[in-house]
PDB file of C-alpha atoms in Angstrom:
ATOM      1  CA  UNK I 811      74.893 151.717 105.287  1.00  0.00           C
ATOM      2  CA  UNK I 812      77.497 150.548 102.813  1.00  0.00           C
ATOM      3  CA  UNK I 813      77.872 147.329 104.757  1.00  0.00           C
ATOM      4  CA  UNK I 814      74.105 146.672 104.597  1.00  0.00           C
ATOM      5  CA  UNK I 815      74.000 147.232 100.830  1.00  0.00           C
ATOM      6  CA  UNK I 816      76.921 144.866 100.301  1.00  0.00           C
ATOM      7  CA  UNK I 817      75.279 142.071 102.307  1.00  0.00           C
ATOM      8  CA  UNK I 818      71.986 142.562 100.460  1.00  0.00           C
ATOM      9  CA  UNK I 819      73.695 142.262  97.078  1.00  0.00           C
ATOM     10  CA  UNK I 820      75.494 139.143  98.199  1.00  0.00           C
ATOM     11  CA  UNK I 821      72.218 137.572  99.375  1.00  0.00           C
ATOM     12  CA  UNK I 822      70.531 138.382  96.068  1.00  0.00           C
ATOM     13  CA  UNK I 823      73.433 136.949  94.121  1.00  0.00           C
ATOM     14  CA  UNK I 824      73.308 133.684  96.074  1.00  0.00           C
ATOM     15  CA  UNK I 825      69.569 133.384  95.536  1.00  0.00           C
ATOM     16  CA  UNK I 826      69.984 134.035  91.803  1.00  0.00           C
ATOM     17  CA  UNK I 827      72.728 131.416  91.519  1.00  0.00           C
ATOM     18  CA  UNK I 828      70.559 128.914  93.370  1.00  0.00           C
ATOM     19  CA  UNK I 829      67.677 129.501  90.965  1.00  0.00           C
ATOM     20  CA  UNK I 830      69.905 129.091  87.894  1.00  0.00           C
ATOM     21  CA  UNK I 831      71.363 125.828  89.181  1.00  0.00           C
ATOM     22  CA  UNK I 832      67.902 124.520  90.053  1.00  0.00           C
ATOM     23  CA  UNK I 833      66.533 125.406  86.600  1.00  0.00           C
ATOM     24  CA  UNK I 834      69.471 123.714  84.862  1.00  0.00           C
ATOM     25  CA  UNK I 835      69.036 120.522  86.861  1.00  0.00           C
ATOM     26  CA  UNK I 836      65.355 120.388  85.985  1.00  0.00           C
ATOM     27  CA  UNK I 837      65.742 121.271  82.337  1.00  0.00           C
ATOM     28  CA  UNK I 838      63.050 119.814  80.082  1.00  0.00           C
ATOM     29  CA  UNK I 839      64.212 118.160  76.859  1.00  0.00           C
ATOM     30  CA  UNK I 840      62.536 119.651  73.831  1.00  0.00           C
ATOM     31  CA  UNK I 841      62.880 119.444  70.078  1.00  0.00           C
ATOM     32  CA  UNK I 842      64.341 116.763  67.829  1.00  0.00           C
ATOM     33  CA  UNK I 843      67.805 117.321  66.348  1.00  0.00           C
ATOM     34  CA  UNK I 844      68.104 116.244  62.712  1.00  0.00           C
ATOM     35  CA  UNK I 845      71.305 115.000  61.052  1.00  0.00           C
ATOM     36  CA  UNK I 846      71.707 114.927  57.277  1.00  0.00           C
ATOM     37  CA  UNK I 847      74.976 113.285  56.209  1.00  0.00           C
ATOM     38  CA  UNK I 848      75.889 111.410  53.040  1.00  0.00           C
ATOM     39  CA  UNK I 849      77.537 107.995  53.029  1.00  0.00           C
ATOM     40  CA  UNK I 850      81.320 108.442  53.512  1.00  0.00           C
ATOM     41  CA  UNK I 851      83.768 107.487  50.780  1.00  0.00           C
ATOM     42  CA  UNK I 852      86.482 104.898  51.402  1.00  0.00           C
ATOM     43  CA  UNK I 853      89.090 106.297  53.785  1.00  0.00           C
ATOM     44  CA  UNK I 854      92.804 105.476  53.837  1.00  0.00           C
ATOM     45  CA  UNK I 855      94.631 104.847  57.113  1.00  0.00           C
ATOM     46  CA  UNK I 856      96.854 107.777  57.993  1.00  0.00           C
ATOM     47  CA  UNK I 857      94.696 110.267  56.110  1.00  0.00           C
ATOM     48  CA  UNK I 858      91.776 112.488  57.153  1.00  0.00           C
ATOM     49  CA  UNK I 859      88.068 111.891  56.634  1.00  0.00           C
ATOM     50  CA  UNK I 860      86.251 115.061  55.600  1.00  0.00           C
ATOM     51  CA  UNK I 861      82.476 115.163  55.429  1.00  0.00           C
ATOM     52  CA  UNK I 862      79.726 117.774  55.421  1.00  0.00           C
ATOM     53  CA  UNK I 863      76.977 117.248  57.998  1.00  0.00           C
ATOM     54  CA  UNK I 864      73.679 119.097  57.814  1.00  0.00           C
ATOM     55  CA  UNK I 865      72.418 119.996  61.303  1.00  0.00           C
ATOM     56  CA  UNK I 866      68.974 121.277  62.270  1.00  0.00           C
ATOM     57  CA  UNK I 867      66.111 120.768  64.734  1.00  0.00           C
ATOM     58  CA  UNK I 868      62.533 119.879  63.772  1.00  0.00           C
ATOM     59  CA  UNK I 869      61.050 122.307  66.282  1.00  0.00           C
ATOM     60  CA  UNK I 870      63.582 125.065  65.682  1.00  0.00           C
ATOM     61  CA  UNK I 871      65.186 124.620  69.105  1.00  0.00           C
ATOM     62  CA  UNK I 872      68.686 126.083  69.205  1.00  0.00           C
ATOM     63  CA  UNK I 873      71.466 123.571  68.661  1.00  0.00           C
ATOM     64  CA  UNK I 874      74.432 122.988  70.942  1.00  0.00           C
ATOM     65  CA  UNK I 875      77.077 120.532  69.696  1.00  0.00           C
ATOM     66  CA  UNK I 876      77.858 117.985  67.016  1.00  0.00           C
ATOM     67  CA  UNK I 877      80.151 115.157  68.107  1.00  0.00           C
ATOM     68  CA  UNK I 878      81.763 112.870  65.529  1.00  0.00           C
ATOM     69  CA  UNK I 879      83.515 109.620  66.451  1.00  0.00           C
ATOM     70  CA  UNK I 880      85.411 107.123  64.307  1.00  0.00           C
ATOM     71  CA  UNK I 881      85.094 103.601  65.701  1.00  0.00           C
ATOM     72  CA  UNK I 882      87.037 100.429  64.953  1.00  0.00           C
ATOM     73  CA  UNK I 883      84.979  97.486  66.303  1.00  0.00           C
ATOM     74  CA  UNK I 884      83.073  99.904  68.597  1.00  0.00           C
ATOM     75  CA  UNK I 885      86.329 101.325  69.990  1.00  0.00           C
ATOM     76  CA  UNK I 886      86.641 105.083  69.476  1.00  0.00           C
ATOM     77  CA  UNK I 887      89.939 105.796  67.692  1.00  0.00           C
ATOM     78  CA  UNK I 888      89.307 109.445  66.734  1.00  0.00           C
ATOM     79  CA  UNK I 889      86.758 112.085  67.704  1.00  0.00           C
ATOM     80  CA  UNK I 890      85.951 115.764  67.401  1.00  0.00           C
ATOM     81  CA  UNK I 891      83.236 118.083  68.769  1.00  0.00           C
ATOM     82  CA  UNK I 892      81.894 121.174  66.980  1.00  0.00           C
ATOM     83  CA  UNK I 893      79.758 124.000  68.353  1.00  0.00           C
ATOM     84  CA  UNK I 894      76.531 124.215  66.366  1.00  0.00           C
ATOM     85  CA  UNK I 895      74.674 127.321  67.519  1.00  0.00           C
ATOM     86  CA  UNK I 896      72.698 127.610  64.305  1.00  0.00           C
ATOM     87  CA  UNK I 897      71.259 125.180  61.801  1.00  0.00           C
ATOM     88  CA  UNK I 898      73.428 124.604  58.734  1.00  0.00           C
ATOM     89  CA  UNK I 899      76.173 122.504  57.226  1.00  0.00           C
ATOM     90  CA  UNK I 900      79.243 121.755  59.344  1.00  0.00           C
ATOM     91  CA  UNK I 901      82.540 120.311  58.144  1.00  0.00           C
ATOM     92  CA  UNK I 902      83.764 117.297  60.114  1.00  0.00           C
ATOM     93  CA  UNK I 903      87.374 116.103  59.991  1.00  0.00           C
ATOM     94  CA  UNK I 904      88.581 112.850  61.556  1.00  0.00           C
ATOM     95  CA  UNK I 905      92.117 111.471  61.332  1.00  0.00           C
ATOM     96  CA  UNK I 906      92.128 107.757  60.497  1.00  0.00           C
ATOM     97  CA  UNK I 907      94.917 106.134  62.521  1.00  0.00           C
ATOM     98  CA  UNK I 908      97.438 103.807  60.882  1.00  0.00           C
ATOM     99  CA  UNK I 909      97.451 100.788  63.192  1.00  0.00           C
ATOM    100  CA  UNK I 910      99.382  97.536  63.105  1.00  0.00           C
ATOM    101  CA  UNK I 911      97.468  94.330  62.207  1.00  0.00           C
ATOM    102  CA  UNK I 912      94.165  96.097  61.411  1.00  0.00           C
ATOM    103  CA  UNK I 913      92.823  94.659  58.110  1.00  0.00           C
ATOM    104  CA  UNK I 914      90.855  96.468  55.432  1.00  0.00           C
ATOM    105  CA  UNK I 915      87.185  96.595  56.323  1.00  0.00           C
ATOM    106  CA  UNK I 916      84.249  98.642  57.536  1.00  0.00           C
ATOM    107  CA  UNK I 917      84.625 101.038  60.435  1.00  0.00           C
ATOM    108  CA  UNK I 918      81.882 103.311  61.748  1.00  0.00           C
ATOM    109  CA  UNK I 919      81.349 107.064  61.994  1.00  0.00           C
ATOM    110  CA  UNK I 920      79.010 107.944  64.875  1.00  0.00           C
ATOM    111  CA  UNK I 921      77.405 111.403  64.743  1.00  0.00           C
ATOM    112  CA  UNK I 922      75.673 112.831  67.822  1.00  0.00           C
ATOM    113  CA  UNK I 923      73.784 116.130  67.484  1.00  0.00           C
ATOM    114  CA  UNK I 924      72.534 117.773  70.682  1.00  0.00           C
ATOM    115  CA  UNK I 925      70.402 120.876  71.193  1.00  0.00           C
ATOM    116  CA  UNK I 926      70.446 123.304  74.125  1.00  0.00           C
ATOM    117  CA  UNK I 927      67.852 121.263  76.046  1.00  0.00           C
ATOM    118  CA  UNK I 928      70.166 118.171  75.872  1.00  0.00           C
ATOM    119  CA  UNK I 929      67.843 116.395  73.455  1.00  0.00           C
ATOM    120  CA  UNK I 930      70.038 114.440  71.051  1.00  0.00           C
ATOM    121  CA  UNK I 931      69.992 112.340  67.895  1.00  0.00           C
ATOM    122  CA  UNK I 932      72.594 109.708  67.009  1.00  0.00           C
ATOM    123  CA  UNK I 933      73.337 108.512  63.470  1.00  0.00           C
ATOM    124  CA  UNK I 934      75.876 105.806  62.587  1.00  0.00           C
ATOM    125  CA  UNK I 935      77.404 105.530  59.116  1.00  0.00           C
ATOM    126  CA  UNK I 936      79.447 102.674  57.662  1.00  0.00           C
ATOM    127  CA  UNK I 937      82.971 103.906  56.908  1.00  0.00           C
ATOM    128  CA  UNK I 938      85.080 101.683  54.592  1.00  0.00           C
ATOM    129  CA  UNK I 939      88.759 101.837  55.579  1.00  0.00           C
ATOM    130  CA  UNK I 940      91.808 100.438  53.793  1.00  0.00           C
ATOM    131  CA  UNK I 941      95.562 100.478  54.257  1.00  0.00           C
ATOM    132  CA  UNK I 942      97.650 102.670  51.956  1.00  0.00           C
ATOM    133  CA  UNK I 943      99.806 101.231  49.194  1.00  0.00           C
ATOM    134  CA  UNK I 944     103.255 102.833  49.008  1.00  0.00           C
ATOM    135  CA  UNK I 945     104.736 103.323  45.555  1.00  0.00           C
ATOM    136  CA  UNK I 946     107.976 104.810  46.901  1.00  0.00           C
ATOM    137  CA  UNK I 947     108.877 102.782  49.997  1.00  0.00           C
ATOM    138  CA  UNK I 948     112.631 102.427  50.470  1.00  0.00           C
ATOM    139  CA  UNK I 949     115.028 100.386  52.556  1.00  0.00           C
ATOM    140  CA  UNK I 950     117.612 102.830  53.942  1.00  0.00           C
ATOM    141  CA  UNK I 951     120.840 101.334  55.268  1.00  0.00           C
ATOM    142  CA  UNK I 952     122.765 102.666  58.256  1.00  0.00           C
ATOM    143  CA  UNK I 953     125.158 104.533  55.909  1.00  0.00           C
ATOM    144  CA  UNK I 954     122.219 106.318  54.221  1.00  0.00           C
ATOM    145  CA  UNK I 955     122.041 104.263  50.997  1.00  0.00           C
ATOM    146  CA  UNK I 956     118.418 103.988  49.819  1.00  0.00           C
ATOM    147  CA  UNK I 957     117.036 101.034  47.857  1.00  0.00           C
ATOM    148  CA  UNK I 958     113.590 101.257  46.260  1.00  0.00           C
ATOM    149  CA  UNK I 959     111.210  98.468  47.242  1.00  0.00           C
ATOM    150  CA  UNK I 960     108.506  96.775  45.186  1.00  0.00           C
ATOM    151  CA  UNK I 961     105.116  95.875  46.619  1.00  0.00           C
ATOM    152  CA  UNK I 962     104.145  92.227  46.391  1.00  0.00           C
ATOM    153  CA  UNK I 963     101.090  90.516  47.870  1.00  0.00           C
ATOM    154  CA  UNK I 964      99.456  91.337  51.219  1.00  0.00           C
ATOM    155  CA  UNK I 965     101.298  94.643  51.715  1.00  0.00           C
ATOM    156  CA  UNK I 966     104.654  92.903  51.539  1.00  0.00           C
ATOM    157  CA  UNK I 967     107.521  94.953  50.058  1.00  0.00           C
ATOM    158  CA  UNK I 968     110.849  93.550  48.877  1.00  0.00           C
ATOM    159  CA  UNK I 969     114.202  94.639  47.471  1.00  0.00           C
ATOM    160  CA  UNK I 970     117.349  92.785  46.377  1.00  0.00           C
ATOM    161  CA  UNK I 971     120.815  94.331  46.496  1.00  0.00           C
ATOM    162  CA  UNK I 972     124.435  93.291  46.857  1.00  0.00           C
ATOM    163  CA  UNK I 973     126.386  93.635  50.086  1.00  0.00           C
ATOM    164  CA  UNK I 974     129.770  92.461  51.321  1.00  0.00           C
ATOM    165  CA  UNK I 975     128.401  92.152  54.848  1.00  0.00           C
ATOM    166  CA  UNK I 976     126.507  89.279  56.458  1.00  0.00           C
ATOM    167  CA  UNK I 977     125.142  91.619  59.141  1.00  0.00           C
ATOM    168  CA  UNK I 978     123.825  95.092  58.421  1.00  0.00           C
ATOM    169  CA  UNK I 979     121.287  97.632  59.673  1.00  0.00           C
ATOM    170  CA  UNK I 980     118.595  99.838  58.185  1.00  0.00           C
ATOM    171  CA  UNK I 981     115.018 101.093  58.374  1.00  0.00           C
ATOM    172  CA  UNK I 982     112.122 101.754  55.976  1.00  0.00           C
ATOM    173  CA  UNK I 983     110.719 105.082  54.773  1.00  0.00           C
ATOM    174  CA  UNK I 984     108.871 106.626  51.853  1.00  0.00           C
ATOM    175  CA  UNK I 985     110.827 109.098  49.724  1.00  0.00           C
ATOM    176  CA  UNK I 986     108.982 112.094  51.167  1.00  0.00           C
ATOM    177  CA  UNK I 987     109.648 110.951  54.732  1.00  0.00           C
ATOM    178  CA  UNK I 988     105.940 110.945  55.587  1.00  0.00           C
ATOM    179  CA  UNK I 989     106.019 107.264  56.503  1.00  0.00           C
ATOM    180  CA  UNK I 990     108.903 105.820  58.529  1.00  0.00           C
ATOM    181  CA  UNK I 991     109.196 102.367  60.087  1.00  0.00           C
ATOM    182  CA  UNK I 992     112.145 101.629  62.346  1.00  0.00           C
ATOM    183  CA  UNK I 993     113.354 100.269  65.658  1.00  0.00           C
ATOM    184  CA  UNK I 994     112.052 101.966  68.833  1.00  0.00           C
ATOM    185  CA  UNK I 995     114.295 100.038  71.223  1.00  0.00           C
ATOM    186  CA  UNK I 996     112.055  97.008  71.594  1.00  0.00           C
ATOM    187  CA  UNK I 997     110.161  96.515  68.321  1.00  0.00           C
ATOM    188  CA  UNK I 998     109.572  97.909  64.848  1.00  0.00           C
ATOM    189  CA  UNK I 999     107.251 100.917  65.105  1.00  0.00           C
ATOM    190  CA  UNK I1000     105.678 103.585  62.926  1.00  0.00           C
ATOM    191  CA  UNK I1001     107.354 106.985  63.147  1.00  0.00           C
ATOM    192  CA  UNK I1002     110.661 105.596  64.405  1.00  0.00           C
ATOM    193  CA  UNK I1003     113.913 105.777  62.400  1.00  0.00           C
ATOM    194  CA  UNK I1004     116.036 103.534  64.587  1.00  0.00           C
ATOM    195  CA  UNK I1005     117.965 100.968  62.547  1.00  0.00           C
ATOM    196  CA  UNK I1006     116.831  97.343  62.535  1.00  0.00           C
ATOM    197  CA  UNK I1007     119.410  94.538  62.672  1.00  0.00           C
ATOM    198  CA  UNK I1008     119.553  92.163  59.687  1.00  0.00           C
ATOM    199  CA  UNK I1009     121.604  89.005  59.203  1.00  0.00           C
ATOM    200  CA  UNK I1010     122.197  86.775  56.202  1.00  0.00           C
ATOM    201  CA  UNK I1011     123.998  83.458  55.824  1.00  0.00           C
ATOM    202  CA  UNK I1012     126.365  84.763  53.181  1.00  0.00           C
ATOM    203  CA  UNK I1013     127.337  88.040  51.542  1.00  0.00           C
ATOM    204  CA  UNK I1014     126.452  88.890  47.954  1.00  0.00           C
ATOM    205  CA  UNK I1015     122.924  89.432  46.706  1.00  0.00           C
ATOM    206  CA  UNK I1016     120.452  89.557  49.576  1.00  0.00           C
ATOM    207  CA  UNK I1017     116.727  90.212  49.794  1.00  0.00           C
ATOM    208  CA  UNK I1018     115.103  92.397  52.426  1.00  0.00           C
ATOM    209  CA  UNK I1019     111.325  92.304  52.886  1.00  0.00           C
ATOM    210  CA  UNK I1020     108.926  94.321  55.041  1.00  0.00           C
ATOM    211  CA  UNK I1021     105.201  93.954  55.634  1.00  0.00           C
ATOM    212  CA  UNK I1022     103.408  97.238  56.409  1.00  0.00           C
ATOM    213  CA  UNK I1023     100.433  95.428  57.958  1.00  0.00           C
ATOM    214  CA  UNK I1024     102.139  93.398  60.670  1.00  0.00           C
ATOM    215  CA  UNK I1025     105.629  95.058  60.603  1.00  0.00           C
ATOM    216  CA  UNK I1026     107.473  91.761  59.985  1.00  0.00           C
TER     217      UNK I1026
END
C-alpha cells in the first residue's frame, strides 16, 4: 500500500512539472513596460553614474527586471540588473571605466525593463563622458621622493626637478593613492606601482611628463 501511494505521488508530480514547463514555454506576452528616466549628467571616467529610473507597466502587469548597460561605441563596458517586482523608482549605479585612449564624448545608457510575461521596453539615453583632471598627480621616484606635477594641454602632466643621475626610476600617483600609473612588466598600466625606467642625456634639471590619456 505504501509503495502504491509513493508511485502515485511521483506520477502526479511528474505530470505537474510537465504542465508547468509547457505553460512557461507557451507564455503569452502581455502589458507594456514603461521607463521614466531623466537625461544623465556628465559622468567622469573612474566614477559611478547614479540615476533614478521610474518603472511601471501600462496594463498593471507585474514587473520582473530592469537591466542597465553603459556602452562605449555599442560595446557594453558596465551593466547591472535589478529586480523590479513592483512599480516605482529604482536607483541604478554604473561604474564608468577609466580606459586608455578613449576620448571625451558621448556614451550610451541602455535601459531594458521587462515584466513577468517577458514583454520588454528598451530606452537609450545619451551619456556624456569625460576624463578626470588630476590636481594632485605626483611623480614618485624609486626612493619615495614625490614631486607634484602640473597639468598642461591634452591631459599632459609635467614636473621639473634636479637629479645627479642620468638614469632613474619612478611611477605616477595622486596624493590619496586612488589613481596609480606604473609599470606592469610590459607596459605602463593603471593600478600598477611598478617603477618606470627614465633616461636623460645629462644630470641636473630634468623634466618628466606623463599623459593620462595615452599613458606616454
